[in-house]
PDB file of N, CA and C in Angstrom:
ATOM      1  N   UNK A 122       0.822  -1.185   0.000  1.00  0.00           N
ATOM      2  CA  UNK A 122       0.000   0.000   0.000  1.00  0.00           C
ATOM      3  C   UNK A 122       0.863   1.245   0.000  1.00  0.00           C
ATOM      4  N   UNK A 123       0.256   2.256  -0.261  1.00  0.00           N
ATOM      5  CA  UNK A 123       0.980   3.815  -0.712  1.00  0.00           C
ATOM      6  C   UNK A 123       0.346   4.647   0.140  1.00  0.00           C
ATOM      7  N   UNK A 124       1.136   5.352   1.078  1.00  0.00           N
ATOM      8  CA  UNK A 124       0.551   6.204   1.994  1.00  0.00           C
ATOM      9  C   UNK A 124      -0.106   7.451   0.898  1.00  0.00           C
ATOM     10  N   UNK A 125      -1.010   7.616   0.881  1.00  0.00           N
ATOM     11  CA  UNK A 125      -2.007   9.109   0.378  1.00  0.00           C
ATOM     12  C   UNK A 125      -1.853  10.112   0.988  1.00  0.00           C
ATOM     13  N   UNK A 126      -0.495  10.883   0.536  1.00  0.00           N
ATOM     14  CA  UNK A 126      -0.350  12.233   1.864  1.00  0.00           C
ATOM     15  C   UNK A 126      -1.440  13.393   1.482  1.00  0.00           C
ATOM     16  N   UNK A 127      -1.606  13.607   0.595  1.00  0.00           N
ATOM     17  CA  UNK A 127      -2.807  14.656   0.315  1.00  0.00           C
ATOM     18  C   UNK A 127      -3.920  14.608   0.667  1.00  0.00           C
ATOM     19  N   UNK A 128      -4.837  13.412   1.018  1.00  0.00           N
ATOM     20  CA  UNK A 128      -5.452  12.562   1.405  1.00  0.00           C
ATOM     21  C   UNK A 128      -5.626  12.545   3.243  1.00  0.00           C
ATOM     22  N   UNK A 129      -4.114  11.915   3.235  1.00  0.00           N
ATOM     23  CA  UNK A 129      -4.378  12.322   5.033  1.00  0.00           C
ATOM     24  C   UNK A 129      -4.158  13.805   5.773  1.00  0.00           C
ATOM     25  N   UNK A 130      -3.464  14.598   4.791  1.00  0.00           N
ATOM     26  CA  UNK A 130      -3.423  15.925   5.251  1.00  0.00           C
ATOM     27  C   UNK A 130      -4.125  16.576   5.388  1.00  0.00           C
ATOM     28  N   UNK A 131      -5.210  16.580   3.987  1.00  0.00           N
ATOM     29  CA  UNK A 131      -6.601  17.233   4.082  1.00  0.00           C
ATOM     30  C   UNK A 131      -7.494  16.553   5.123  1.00  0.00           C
ATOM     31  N   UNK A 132      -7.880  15.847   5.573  1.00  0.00           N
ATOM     32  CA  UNK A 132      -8.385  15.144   6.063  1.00  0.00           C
ATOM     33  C   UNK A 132      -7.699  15.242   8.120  1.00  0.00           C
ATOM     34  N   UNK A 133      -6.442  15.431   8.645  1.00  0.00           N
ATOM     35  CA  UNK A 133      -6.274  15.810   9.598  1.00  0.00           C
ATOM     36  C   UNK A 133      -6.589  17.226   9.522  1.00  0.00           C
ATOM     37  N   UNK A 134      -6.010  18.026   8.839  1.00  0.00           N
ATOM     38  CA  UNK A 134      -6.613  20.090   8.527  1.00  0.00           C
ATOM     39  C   UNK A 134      -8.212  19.795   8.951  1.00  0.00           C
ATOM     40  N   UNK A 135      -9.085  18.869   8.168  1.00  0.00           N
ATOM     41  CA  UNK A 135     -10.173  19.187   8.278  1.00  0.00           C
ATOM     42  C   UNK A 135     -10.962  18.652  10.026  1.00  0.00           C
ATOM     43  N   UNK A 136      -9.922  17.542  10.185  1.00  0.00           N
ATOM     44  CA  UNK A 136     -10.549  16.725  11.411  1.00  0.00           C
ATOM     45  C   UNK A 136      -9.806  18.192  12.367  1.00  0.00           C
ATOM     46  N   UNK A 137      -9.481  19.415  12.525  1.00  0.00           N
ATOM     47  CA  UNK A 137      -9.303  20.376  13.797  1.00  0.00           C
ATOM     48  C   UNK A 137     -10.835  21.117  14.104  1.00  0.00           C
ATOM     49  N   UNK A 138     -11.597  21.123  13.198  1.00  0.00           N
ATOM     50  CA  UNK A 138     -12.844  21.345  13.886  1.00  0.00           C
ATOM     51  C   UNK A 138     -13.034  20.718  14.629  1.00  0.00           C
ATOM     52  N   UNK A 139     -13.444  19.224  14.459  1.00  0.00           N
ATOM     53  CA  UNK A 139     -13.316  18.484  15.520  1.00  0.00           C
ATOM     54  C   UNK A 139     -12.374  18.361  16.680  1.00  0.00           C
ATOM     55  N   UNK A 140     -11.132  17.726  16.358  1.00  0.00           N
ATOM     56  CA  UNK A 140     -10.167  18.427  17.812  1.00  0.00           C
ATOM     57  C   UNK A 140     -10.417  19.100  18.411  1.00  0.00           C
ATOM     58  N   UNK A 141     -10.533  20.381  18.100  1.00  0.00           N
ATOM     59  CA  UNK A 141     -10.734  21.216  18.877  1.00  0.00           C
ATOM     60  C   UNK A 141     -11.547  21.467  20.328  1.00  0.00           C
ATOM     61  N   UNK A 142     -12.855  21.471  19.872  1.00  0.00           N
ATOM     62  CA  UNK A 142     -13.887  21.118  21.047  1.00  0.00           C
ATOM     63  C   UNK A 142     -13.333  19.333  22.070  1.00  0.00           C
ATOM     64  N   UNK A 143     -12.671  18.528  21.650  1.00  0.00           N
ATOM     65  CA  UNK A 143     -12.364  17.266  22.000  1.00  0.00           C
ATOM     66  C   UNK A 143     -11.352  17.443  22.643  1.00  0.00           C
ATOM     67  N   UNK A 144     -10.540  18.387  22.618  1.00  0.00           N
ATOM     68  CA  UNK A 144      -9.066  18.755  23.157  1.00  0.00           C
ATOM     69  C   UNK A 144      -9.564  19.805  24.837  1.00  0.00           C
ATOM     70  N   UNK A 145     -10.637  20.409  24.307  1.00  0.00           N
ATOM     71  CA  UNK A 145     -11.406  21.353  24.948  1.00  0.00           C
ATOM     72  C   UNK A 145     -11.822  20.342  26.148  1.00  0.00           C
ATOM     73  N   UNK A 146     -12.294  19.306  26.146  1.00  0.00           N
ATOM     74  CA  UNK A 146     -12.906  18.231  26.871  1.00  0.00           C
ATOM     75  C   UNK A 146     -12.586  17.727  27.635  1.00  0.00           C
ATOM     76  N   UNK A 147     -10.909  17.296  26.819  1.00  0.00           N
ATOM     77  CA  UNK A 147      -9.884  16.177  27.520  1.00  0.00           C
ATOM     78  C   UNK A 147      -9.465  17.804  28.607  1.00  0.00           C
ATOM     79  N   UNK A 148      -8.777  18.672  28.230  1.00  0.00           N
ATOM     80  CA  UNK A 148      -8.012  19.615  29.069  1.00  0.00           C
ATOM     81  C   UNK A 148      -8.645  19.869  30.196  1.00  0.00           C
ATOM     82  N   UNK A 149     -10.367  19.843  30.058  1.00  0.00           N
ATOM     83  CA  UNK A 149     -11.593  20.174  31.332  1.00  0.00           C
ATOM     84  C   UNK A 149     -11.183  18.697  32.723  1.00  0.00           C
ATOM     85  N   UNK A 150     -10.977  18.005  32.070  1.00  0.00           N
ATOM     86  CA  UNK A 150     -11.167  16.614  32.516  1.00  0.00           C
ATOM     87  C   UNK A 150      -9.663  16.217  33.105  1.00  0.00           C
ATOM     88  N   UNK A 151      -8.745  16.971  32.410  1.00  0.00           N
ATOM     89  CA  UNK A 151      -7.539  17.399  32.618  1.00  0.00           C
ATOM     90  C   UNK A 151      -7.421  17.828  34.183  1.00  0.00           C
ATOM     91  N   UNK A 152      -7.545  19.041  33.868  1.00  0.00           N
ATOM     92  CA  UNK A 152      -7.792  20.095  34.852  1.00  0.00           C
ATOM     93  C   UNK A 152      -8.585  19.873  36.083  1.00  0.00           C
ATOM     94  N   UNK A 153      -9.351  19.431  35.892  1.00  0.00           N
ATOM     95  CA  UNK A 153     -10.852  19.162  37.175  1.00  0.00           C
ATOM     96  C   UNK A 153     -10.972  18.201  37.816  1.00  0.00           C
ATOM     97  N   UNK A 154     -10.211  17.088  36.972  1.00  0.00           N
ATOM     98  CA  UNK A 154     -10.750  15.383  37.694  1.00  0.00           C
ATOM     99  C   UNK A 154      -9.000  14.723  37.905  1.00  0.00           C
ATOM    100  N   UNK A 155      -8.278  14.501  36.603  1.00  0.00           N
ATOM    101  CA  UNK A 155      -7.282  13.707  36.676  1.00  0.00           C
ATOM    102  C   UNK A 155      -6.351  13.373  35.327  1.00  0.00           C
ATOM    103  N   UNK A 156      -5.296  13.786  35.716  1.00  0.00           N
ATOM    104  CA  UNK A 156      -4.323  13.568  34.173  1.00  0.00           C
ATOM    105  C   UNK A 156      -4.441  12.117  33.817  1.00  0.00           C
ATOM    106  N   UNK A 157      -4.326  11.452  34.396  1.00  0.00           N
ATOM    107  CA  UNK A 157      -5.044   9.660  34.249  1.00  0.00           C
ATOM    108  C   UNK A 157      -6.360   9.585  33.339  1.00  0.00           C
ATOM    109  N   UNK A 158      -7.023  10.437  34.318  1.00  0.00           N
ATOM    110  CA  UNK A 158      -8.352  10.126  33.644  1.00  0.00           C
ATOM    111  C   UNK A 158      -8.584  10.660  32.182  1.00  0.00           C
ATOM    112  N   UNK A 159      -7.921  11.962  31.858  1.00  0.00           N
ATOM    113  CA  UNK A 159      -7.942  12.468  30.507  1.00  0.00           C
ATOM    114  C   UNK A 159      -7.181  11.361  29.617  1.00  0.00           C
ATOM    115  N   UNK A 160      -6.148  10.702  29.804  1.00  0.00           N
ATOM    116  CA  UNK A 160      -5.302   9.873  29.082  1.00  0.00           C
ATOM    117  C   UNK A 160      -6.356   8.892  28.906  1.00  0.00           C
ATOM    118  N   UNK A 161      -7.027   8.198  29.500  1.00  0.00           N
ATOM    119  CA  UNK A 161      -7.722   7.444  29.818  1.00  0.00           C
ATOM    120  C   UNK A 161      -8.750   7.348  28.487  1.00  0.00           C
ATOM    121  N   UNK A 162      -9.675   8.383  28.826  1.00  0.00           N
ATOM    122  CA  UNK A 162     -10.467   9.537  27.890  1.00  0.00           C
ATOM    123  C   UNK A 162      -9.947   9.526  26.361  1.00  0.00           C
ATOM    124  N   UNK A 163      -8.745   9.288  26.534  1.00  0.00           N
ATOM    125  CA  UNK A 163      -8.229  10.102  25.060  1.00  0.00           C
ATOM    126  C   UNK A 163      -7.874   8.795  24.491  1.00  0.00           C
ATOM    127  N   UNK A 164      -7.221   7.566  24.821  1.00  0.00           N
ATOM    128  CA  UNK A 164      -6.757   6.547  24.625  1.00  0.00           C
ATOM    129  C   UNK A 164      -7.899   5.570  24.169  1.00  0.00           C
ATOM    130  N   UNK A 165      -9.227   5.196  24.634  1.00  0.00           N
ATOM    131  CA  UNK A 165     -10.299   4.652  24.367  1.00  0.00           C
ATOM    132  C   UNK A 165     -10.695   4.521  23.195  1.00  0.00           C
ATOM    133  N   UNK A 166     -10.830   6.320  22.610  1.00  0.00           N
ATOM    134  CA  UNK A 166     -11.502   6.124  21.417  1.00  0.00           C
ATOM    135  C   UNK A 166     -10.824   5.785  20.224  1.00  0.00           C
ATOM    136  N   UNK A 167      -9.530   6.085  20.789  1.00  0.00           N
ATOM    137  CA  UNK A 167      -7.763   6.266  19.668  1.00  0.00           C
ATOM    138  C   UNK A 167      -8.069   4.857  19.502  1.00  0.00           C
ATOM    139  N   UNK A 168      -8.244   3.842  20.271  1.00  0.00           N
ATOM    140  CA  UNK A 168      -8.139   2.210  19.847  1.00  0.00           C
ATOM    141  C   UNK A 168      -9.259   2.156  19.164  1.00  0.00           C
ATOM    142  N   UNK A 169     -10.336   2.387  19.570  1.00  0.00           N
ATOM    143  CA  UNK A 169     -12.050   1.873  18.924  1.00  0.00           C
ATOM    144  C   UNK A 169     -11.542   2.371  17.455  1.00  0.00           C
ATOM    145  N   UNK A 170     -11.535   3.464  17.302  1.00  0.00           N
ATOM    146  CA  UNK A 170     -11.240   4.216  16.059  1.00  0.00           C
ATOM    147  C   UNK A 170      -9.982   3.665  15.455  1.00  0.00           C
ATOM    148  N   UNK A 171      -8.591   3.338  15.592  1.00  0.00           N
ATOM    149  CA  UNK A 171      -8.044   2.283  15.333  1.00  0.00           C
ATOM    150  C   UNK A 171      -8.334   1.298  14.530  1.00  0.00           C
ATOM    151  N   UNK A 172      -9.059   0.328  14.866  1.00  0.00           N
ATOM    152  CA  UNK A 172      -9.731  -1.073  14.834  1.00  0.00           C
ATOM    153  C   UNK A 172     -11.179  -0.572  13.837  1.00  0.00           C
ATOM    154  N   UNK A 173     -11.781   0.203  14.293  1.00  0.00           N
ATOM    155  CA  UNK A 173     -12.687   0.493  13.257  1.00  0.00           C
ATOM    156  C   UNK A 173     -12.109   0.685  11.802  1.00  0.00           C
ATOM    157  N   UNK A 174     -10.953   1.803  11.996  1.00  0.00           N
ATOM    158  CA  UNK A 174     -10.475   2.588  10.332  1.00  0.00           C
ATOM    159  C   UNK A 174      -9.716   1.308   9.863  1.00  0.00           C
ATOM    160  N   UNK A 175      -8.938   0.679  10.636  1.00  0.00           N
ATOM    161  CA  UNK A 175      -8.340  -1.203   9.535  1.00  0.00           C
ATOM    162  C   UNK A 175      -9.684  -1.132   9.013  1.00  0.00           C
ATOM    163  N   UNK A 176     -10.708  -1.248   9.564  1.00  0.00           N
ATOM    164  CA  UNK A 176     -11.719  -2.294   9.119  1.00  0.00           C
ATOM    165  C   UNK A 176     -12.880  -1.773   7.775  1.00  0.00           C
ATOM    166  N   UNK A 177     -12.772  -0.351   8.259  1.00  0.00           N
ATOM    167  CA  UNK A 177     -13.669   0.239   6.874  1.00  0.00           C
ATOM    168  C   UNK A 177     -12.352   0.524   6.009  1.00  0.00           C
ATOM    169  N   UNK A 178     -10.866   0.338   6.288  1.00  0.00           N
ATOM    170  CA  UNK A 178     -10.292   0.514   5.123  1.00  0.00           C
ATOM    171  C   UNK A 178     -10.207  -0.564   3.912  1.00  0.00           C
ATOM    172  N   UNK A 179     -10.287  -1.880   4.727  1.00  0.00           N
ATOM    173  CA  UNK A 179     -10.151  -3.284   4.392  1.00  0.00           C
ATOM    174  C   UNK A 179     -11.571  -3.144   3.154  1.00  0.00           C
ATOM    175  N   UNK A 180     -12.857  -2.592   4.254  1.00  0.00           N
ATOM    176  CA  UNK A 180     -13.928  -3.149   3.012  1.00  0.00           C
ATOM    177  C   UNK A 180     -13.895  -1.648   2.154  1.00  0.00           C
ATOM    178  N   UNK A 181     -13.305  -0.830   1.786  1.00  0.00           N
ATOM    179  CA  UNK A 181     -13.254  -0.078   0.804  1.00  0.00           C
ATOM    180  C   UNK A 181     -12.549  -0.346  -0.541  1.00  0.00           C
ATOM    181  N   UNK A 182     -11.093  -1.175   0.402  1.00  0.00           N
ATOM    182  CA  UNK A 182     -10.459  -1.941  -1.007  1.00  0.00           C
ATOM    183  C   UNK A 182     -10.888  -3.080  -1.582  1.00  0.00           C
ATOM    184  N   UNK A 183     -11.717  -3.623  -1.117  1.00  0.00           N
ATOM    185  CA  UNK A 183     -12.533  -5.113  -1.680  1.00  0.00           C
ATOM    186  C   UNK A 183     -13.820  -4.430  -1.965  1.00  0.00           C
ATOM    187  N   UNK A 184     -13.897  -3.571  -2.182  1.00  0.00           N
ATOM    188  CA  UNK A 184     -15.498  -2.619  -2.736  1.00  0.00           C
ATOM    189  C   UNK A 184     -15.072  -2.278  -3.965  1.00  0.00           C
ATOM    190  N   UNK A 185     -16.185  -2.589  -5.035  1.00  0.00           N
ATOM    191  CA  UNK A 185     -16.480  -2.479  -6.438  1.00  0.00           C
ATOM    192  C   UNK A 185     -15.481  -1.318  -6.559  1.00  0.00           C
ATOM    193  N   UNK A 186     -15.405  -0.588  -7.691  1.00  0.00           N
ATOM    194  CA  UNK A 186     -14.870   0.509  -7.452  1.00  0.00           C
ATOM    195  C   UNK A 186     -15.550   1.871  -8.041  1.00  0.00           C
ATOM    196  N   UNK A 187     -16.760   1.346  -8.455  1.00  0.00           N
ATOM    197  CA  UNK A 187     -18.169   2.108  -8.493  1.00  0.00           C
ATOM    198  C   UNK A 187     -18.658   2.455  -7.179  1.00  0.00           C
ATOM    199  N   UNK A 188     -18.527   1.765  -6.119  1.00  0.00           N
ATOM    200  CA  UNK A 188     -19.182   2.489  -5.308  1.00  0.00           C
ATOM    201  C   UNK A 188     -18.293   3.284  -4.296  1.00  0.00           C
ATOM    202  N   UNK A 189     -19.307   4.494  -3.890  1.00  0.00           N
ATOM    203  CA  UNK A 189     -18.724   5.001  -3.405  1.00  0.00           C
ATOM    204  C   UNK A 189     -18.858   5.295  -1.605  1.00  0.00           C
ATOM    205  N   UNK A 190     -19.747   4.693  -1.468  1.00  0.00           N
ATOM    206  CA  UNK A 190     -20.167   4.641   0.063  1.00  0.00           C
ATOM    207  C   UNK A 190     -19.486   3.749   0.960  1.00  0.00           C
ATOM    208  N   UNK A 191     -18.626   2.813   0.420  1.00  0.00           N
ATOM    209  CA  UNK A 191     -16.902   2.508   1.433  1.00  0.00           C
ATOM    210  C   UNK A 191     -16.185   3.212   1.592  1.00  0.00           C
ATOM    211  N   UNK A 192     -16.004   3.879   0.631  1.00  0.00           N
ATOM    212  CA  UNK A 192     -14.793   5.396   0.710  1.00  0.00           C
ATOM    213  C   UNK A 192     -15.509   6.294   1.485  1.00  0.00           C
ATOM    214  N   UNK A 193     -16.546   6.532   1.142  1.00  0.00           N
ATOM    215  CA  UNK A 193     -16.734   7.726   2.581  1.00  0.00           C
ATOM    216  C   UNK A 193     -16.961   7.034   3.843  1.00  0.00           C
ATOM    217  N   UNK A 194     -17.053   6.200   4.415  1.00  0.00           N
ATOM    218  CA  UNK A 194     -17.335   5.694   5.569  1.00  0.00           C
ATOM    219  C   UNK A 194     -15.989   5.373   5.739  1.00  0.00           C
ATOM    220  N   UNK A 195     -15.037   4.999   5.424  1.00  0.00           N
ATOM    221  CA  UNK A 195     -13.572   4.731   5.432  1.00  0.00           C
ATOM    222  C   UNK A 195     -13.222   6.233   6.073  1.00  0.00           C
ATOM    223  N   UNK A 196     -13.421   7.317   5.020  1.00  0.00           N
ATOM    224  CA  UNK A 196     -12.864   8.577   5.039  1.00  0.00           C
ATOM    225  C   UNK A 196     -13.193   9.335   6.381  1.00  0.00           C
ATOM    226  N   UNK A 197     -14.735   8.761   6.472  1.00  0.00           N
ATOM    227  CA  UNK A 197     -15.564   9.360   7.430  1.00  0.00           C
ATOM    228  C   UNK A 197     -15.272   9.156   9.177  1.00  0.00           C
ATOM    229  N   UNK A 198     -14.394   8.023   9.023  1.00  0.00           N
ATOM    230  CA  UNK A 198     -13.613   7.108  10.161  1.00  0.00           C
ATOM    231  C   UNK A 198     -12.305   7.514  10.081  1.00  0.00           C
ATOM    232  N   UNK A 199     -11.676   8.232   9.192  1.00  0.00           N
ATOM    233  CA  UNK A 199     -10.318   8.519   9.125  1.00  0.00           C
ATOM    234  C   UNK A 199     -10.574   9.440   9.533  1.00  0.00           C
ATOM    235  N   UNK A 200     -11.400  10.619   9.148  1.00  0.00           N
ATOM    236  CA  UNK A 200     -11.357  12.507   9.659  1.00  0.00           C
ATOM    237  C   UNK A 200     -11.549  11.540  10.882  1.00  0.00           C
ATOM    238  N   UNK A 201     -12.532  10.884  12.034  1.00  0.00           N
ATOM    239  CA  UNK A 201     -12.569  10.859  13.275  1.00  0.00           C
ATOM    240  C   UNK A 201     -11.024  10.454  14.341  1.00  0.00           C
ATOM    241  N   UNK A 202     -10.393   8.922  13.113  1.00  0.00           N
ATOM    242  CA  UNK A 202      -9.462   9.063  13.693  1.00  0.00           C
ATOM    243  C   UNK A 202      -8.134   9.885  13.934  1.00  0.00           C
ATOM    244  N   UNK A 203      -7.920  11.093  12.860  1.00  0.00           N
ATOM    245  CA  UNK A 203      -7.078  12.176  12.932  1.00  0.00           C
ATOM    246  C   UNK A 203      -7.938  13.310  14.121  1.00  0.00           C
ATOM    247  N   UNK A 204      -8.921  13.513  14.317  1.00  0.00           N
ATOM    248  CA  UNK A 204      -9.454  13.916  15.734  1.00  0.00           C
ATOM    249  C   UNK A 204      -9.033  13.863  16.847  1.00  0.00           C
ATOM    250  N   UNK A 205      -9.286  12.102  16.461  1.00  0.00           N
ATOM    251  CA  UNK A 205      -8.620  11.254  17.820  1.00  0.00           C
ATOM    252  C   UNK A 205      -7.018  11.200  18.524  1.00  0.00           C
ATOM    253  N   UNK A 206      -6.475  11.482  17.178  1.00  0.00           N
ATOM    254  CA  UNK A 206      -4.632  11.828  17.420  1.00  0.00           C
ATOM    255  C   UNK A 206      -4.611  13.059  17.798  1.00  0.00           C
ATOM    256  N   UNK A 207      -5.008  13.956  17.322  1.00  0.00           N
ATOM    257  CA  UNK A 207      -4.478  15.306  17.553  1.00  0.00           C
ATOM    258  C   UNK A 207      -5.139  16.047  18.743  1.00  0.00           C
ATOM    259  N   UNK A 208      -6.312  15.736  19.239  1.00  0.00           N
ATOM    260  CA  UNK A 208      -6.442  16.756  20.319  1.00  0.00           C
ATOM    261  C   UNK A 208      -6.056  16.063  21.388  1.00  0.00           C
ATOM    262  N   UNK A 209      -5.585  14.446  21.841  1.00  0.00           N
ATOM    263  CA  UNK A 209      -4.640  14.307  22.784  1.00  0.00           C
ATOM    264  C   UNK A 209      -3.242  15.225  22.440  1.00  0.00           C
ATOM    265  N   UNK A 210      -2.891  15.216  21.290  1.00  0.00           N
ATOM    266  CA  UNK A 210      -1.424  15.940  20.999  1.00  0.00           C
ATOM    267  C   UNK A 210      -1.242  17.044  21.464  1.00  0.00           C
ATOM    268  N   UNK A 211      -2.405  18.017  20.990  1.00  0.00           N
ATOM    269  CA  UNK A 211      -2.488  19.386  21.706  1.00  0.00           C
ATOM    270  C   UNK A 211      -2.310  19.928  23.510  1.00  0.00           C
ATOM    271  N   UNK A 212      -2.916  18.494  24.155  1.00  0.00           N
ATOM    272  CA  UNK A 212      -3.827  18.746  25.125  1.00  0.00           C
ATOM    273  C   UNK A 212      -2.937  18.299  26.376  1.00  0.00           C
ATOM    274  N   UNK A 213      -2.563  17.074  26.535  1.00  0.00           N
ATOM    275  CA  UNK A 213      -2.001  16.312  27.532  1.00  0.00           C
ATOM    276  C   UNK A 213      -0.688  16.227  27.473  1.00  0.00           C
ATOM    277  N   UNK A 214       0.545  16.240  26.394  1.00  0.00           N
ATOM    278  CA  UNK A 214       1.810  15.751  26.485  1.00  0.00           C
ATOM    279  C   UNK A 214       2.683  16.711  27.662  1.00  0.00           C
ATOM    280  N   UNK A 215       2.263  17.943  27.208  1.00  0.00           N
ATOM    281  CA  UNK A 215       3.214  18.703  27.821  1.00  0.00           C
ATOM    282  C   UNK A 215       3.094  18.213  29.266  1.00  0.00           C
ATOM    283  N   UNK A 216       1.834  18.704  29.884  1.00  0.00           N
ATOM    284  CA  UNK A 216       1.284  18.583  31.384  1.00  0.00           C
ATOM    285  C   UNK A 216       1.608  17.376  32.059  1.00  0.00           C
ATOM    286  N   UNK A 217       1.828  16.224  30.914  1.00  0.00           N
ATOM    287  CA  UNK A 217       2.228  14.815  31.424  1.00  0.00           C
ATOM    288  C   UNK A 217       3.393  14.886  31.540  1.00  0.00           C
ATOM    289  N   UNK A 218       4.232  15.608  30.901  1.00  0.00           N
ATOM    290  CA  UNK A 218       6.222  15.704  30.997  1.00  0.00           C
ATOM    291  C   UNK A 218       5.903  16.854  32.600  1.00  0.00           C
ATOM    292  N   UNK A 219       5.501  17.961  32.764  1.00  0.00           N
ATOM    293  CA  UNK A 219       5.882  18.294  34.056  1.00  0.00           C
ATOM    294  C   UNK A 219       5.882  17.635  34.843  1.00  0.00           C
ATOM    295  N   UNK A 220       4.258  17.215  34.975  1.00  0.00           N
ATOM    296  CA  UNK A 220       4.217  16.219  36.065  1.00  0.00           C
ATOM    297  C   UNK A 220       5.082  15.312  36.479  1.00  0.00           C
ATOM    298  N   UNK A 221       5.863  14.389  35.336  1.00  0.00           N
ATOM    299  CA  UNK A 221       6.787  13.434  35.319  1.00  0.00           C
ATOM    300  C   UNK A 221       8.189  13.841  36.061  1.00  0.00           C
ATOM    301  N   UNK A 222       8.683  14.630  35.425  1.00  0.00           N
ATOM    302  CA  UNK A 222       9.420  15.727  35.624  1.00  0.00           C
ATOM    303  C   UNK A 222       9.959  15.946  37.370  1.00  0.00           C
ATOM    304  N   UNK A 223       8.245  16.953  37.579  1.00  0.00           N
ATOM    305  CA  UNK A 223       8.701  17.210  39.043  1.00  0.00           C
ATOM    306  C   UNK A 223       7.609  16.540  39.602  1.00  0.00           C
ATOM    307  N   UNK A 224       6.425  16.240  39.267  1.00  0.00           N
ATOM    308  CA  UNK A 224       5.502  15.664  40.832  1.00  0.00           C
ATOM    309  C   UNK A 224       4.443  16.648  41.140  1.00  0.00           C
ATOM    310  N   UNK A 225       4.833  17.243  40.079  1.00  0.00           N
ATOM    311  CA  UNK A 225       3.811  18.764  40.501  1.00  0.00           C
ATOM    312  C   UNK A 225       2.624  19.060  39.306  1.00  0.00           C
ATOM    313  N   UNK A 226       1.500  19.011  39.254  1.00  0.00           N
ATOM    314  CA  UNK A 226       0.761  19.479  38.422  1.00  0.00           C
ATOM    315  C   UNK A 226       0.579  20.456  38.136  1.00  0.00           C
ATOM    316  N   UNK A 227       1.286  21.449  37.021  1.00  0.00           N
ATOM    317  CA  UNK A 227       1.149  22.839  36.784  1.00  0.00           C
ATOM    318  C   UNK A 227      -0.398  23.440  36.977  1.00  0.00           C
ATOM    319  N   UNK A 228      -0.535  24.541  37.031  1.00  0.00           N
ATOM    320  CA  UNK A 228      -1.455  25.397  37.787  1.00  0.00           C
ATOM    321  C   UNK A 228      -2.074  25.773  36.576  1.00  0.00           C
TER     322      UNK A 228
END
């Protein structure tokens, strides 16, 4: 297989609407409850979504090539899983290196 960089680029650019508010979520959950628990939070859907996108990628390439409703449900699972990468990216790494760091949960 051939990685599609135009493809996944457009497609992470477009999945930051999403991030965004999701990054918004994890940082609340962050902040209020538990750096555990946001990882926690953020890690769940990264696998479901994972395991889902193999799986609508699998039946897109064994799909006619007339149709087109594997490719968007494929695609439609890819914008979620570039969601799913990036607003942990935004949200948790840093706060998880202080903590590590010193023991201290920045303020």
């Amino acid at each position: 297989q051939r990685i599609r960089w135009g493809y996944n680029i457009g497609l992470a650019l477009l999945s930051l609407t999403l991030a965004g508010p999701w990054s918004a979520v994890l940082a609340s959950v962050r902040d209020e409850e538990s750096l555990i628990g946001a990882w926690v939070m953020a890690i769940i859907p990264l696998v479901v979504l994972g395991f889902v996108d193999n799986a609508r990628r699998a039946e897109a390439a064994g799909a006619d090539p007339d149709l087109w409703a594997p490719k968007w449900r494929a695609a439609a699972v890819r914008f979620l899983l570039w969601a799913a990468v990036i607003a942990p990216a935004l949200t948790l790494p840093i706060t998880t290196l202080v903590y590590a760091l010193t023991g201290v949960m920045p303020a």
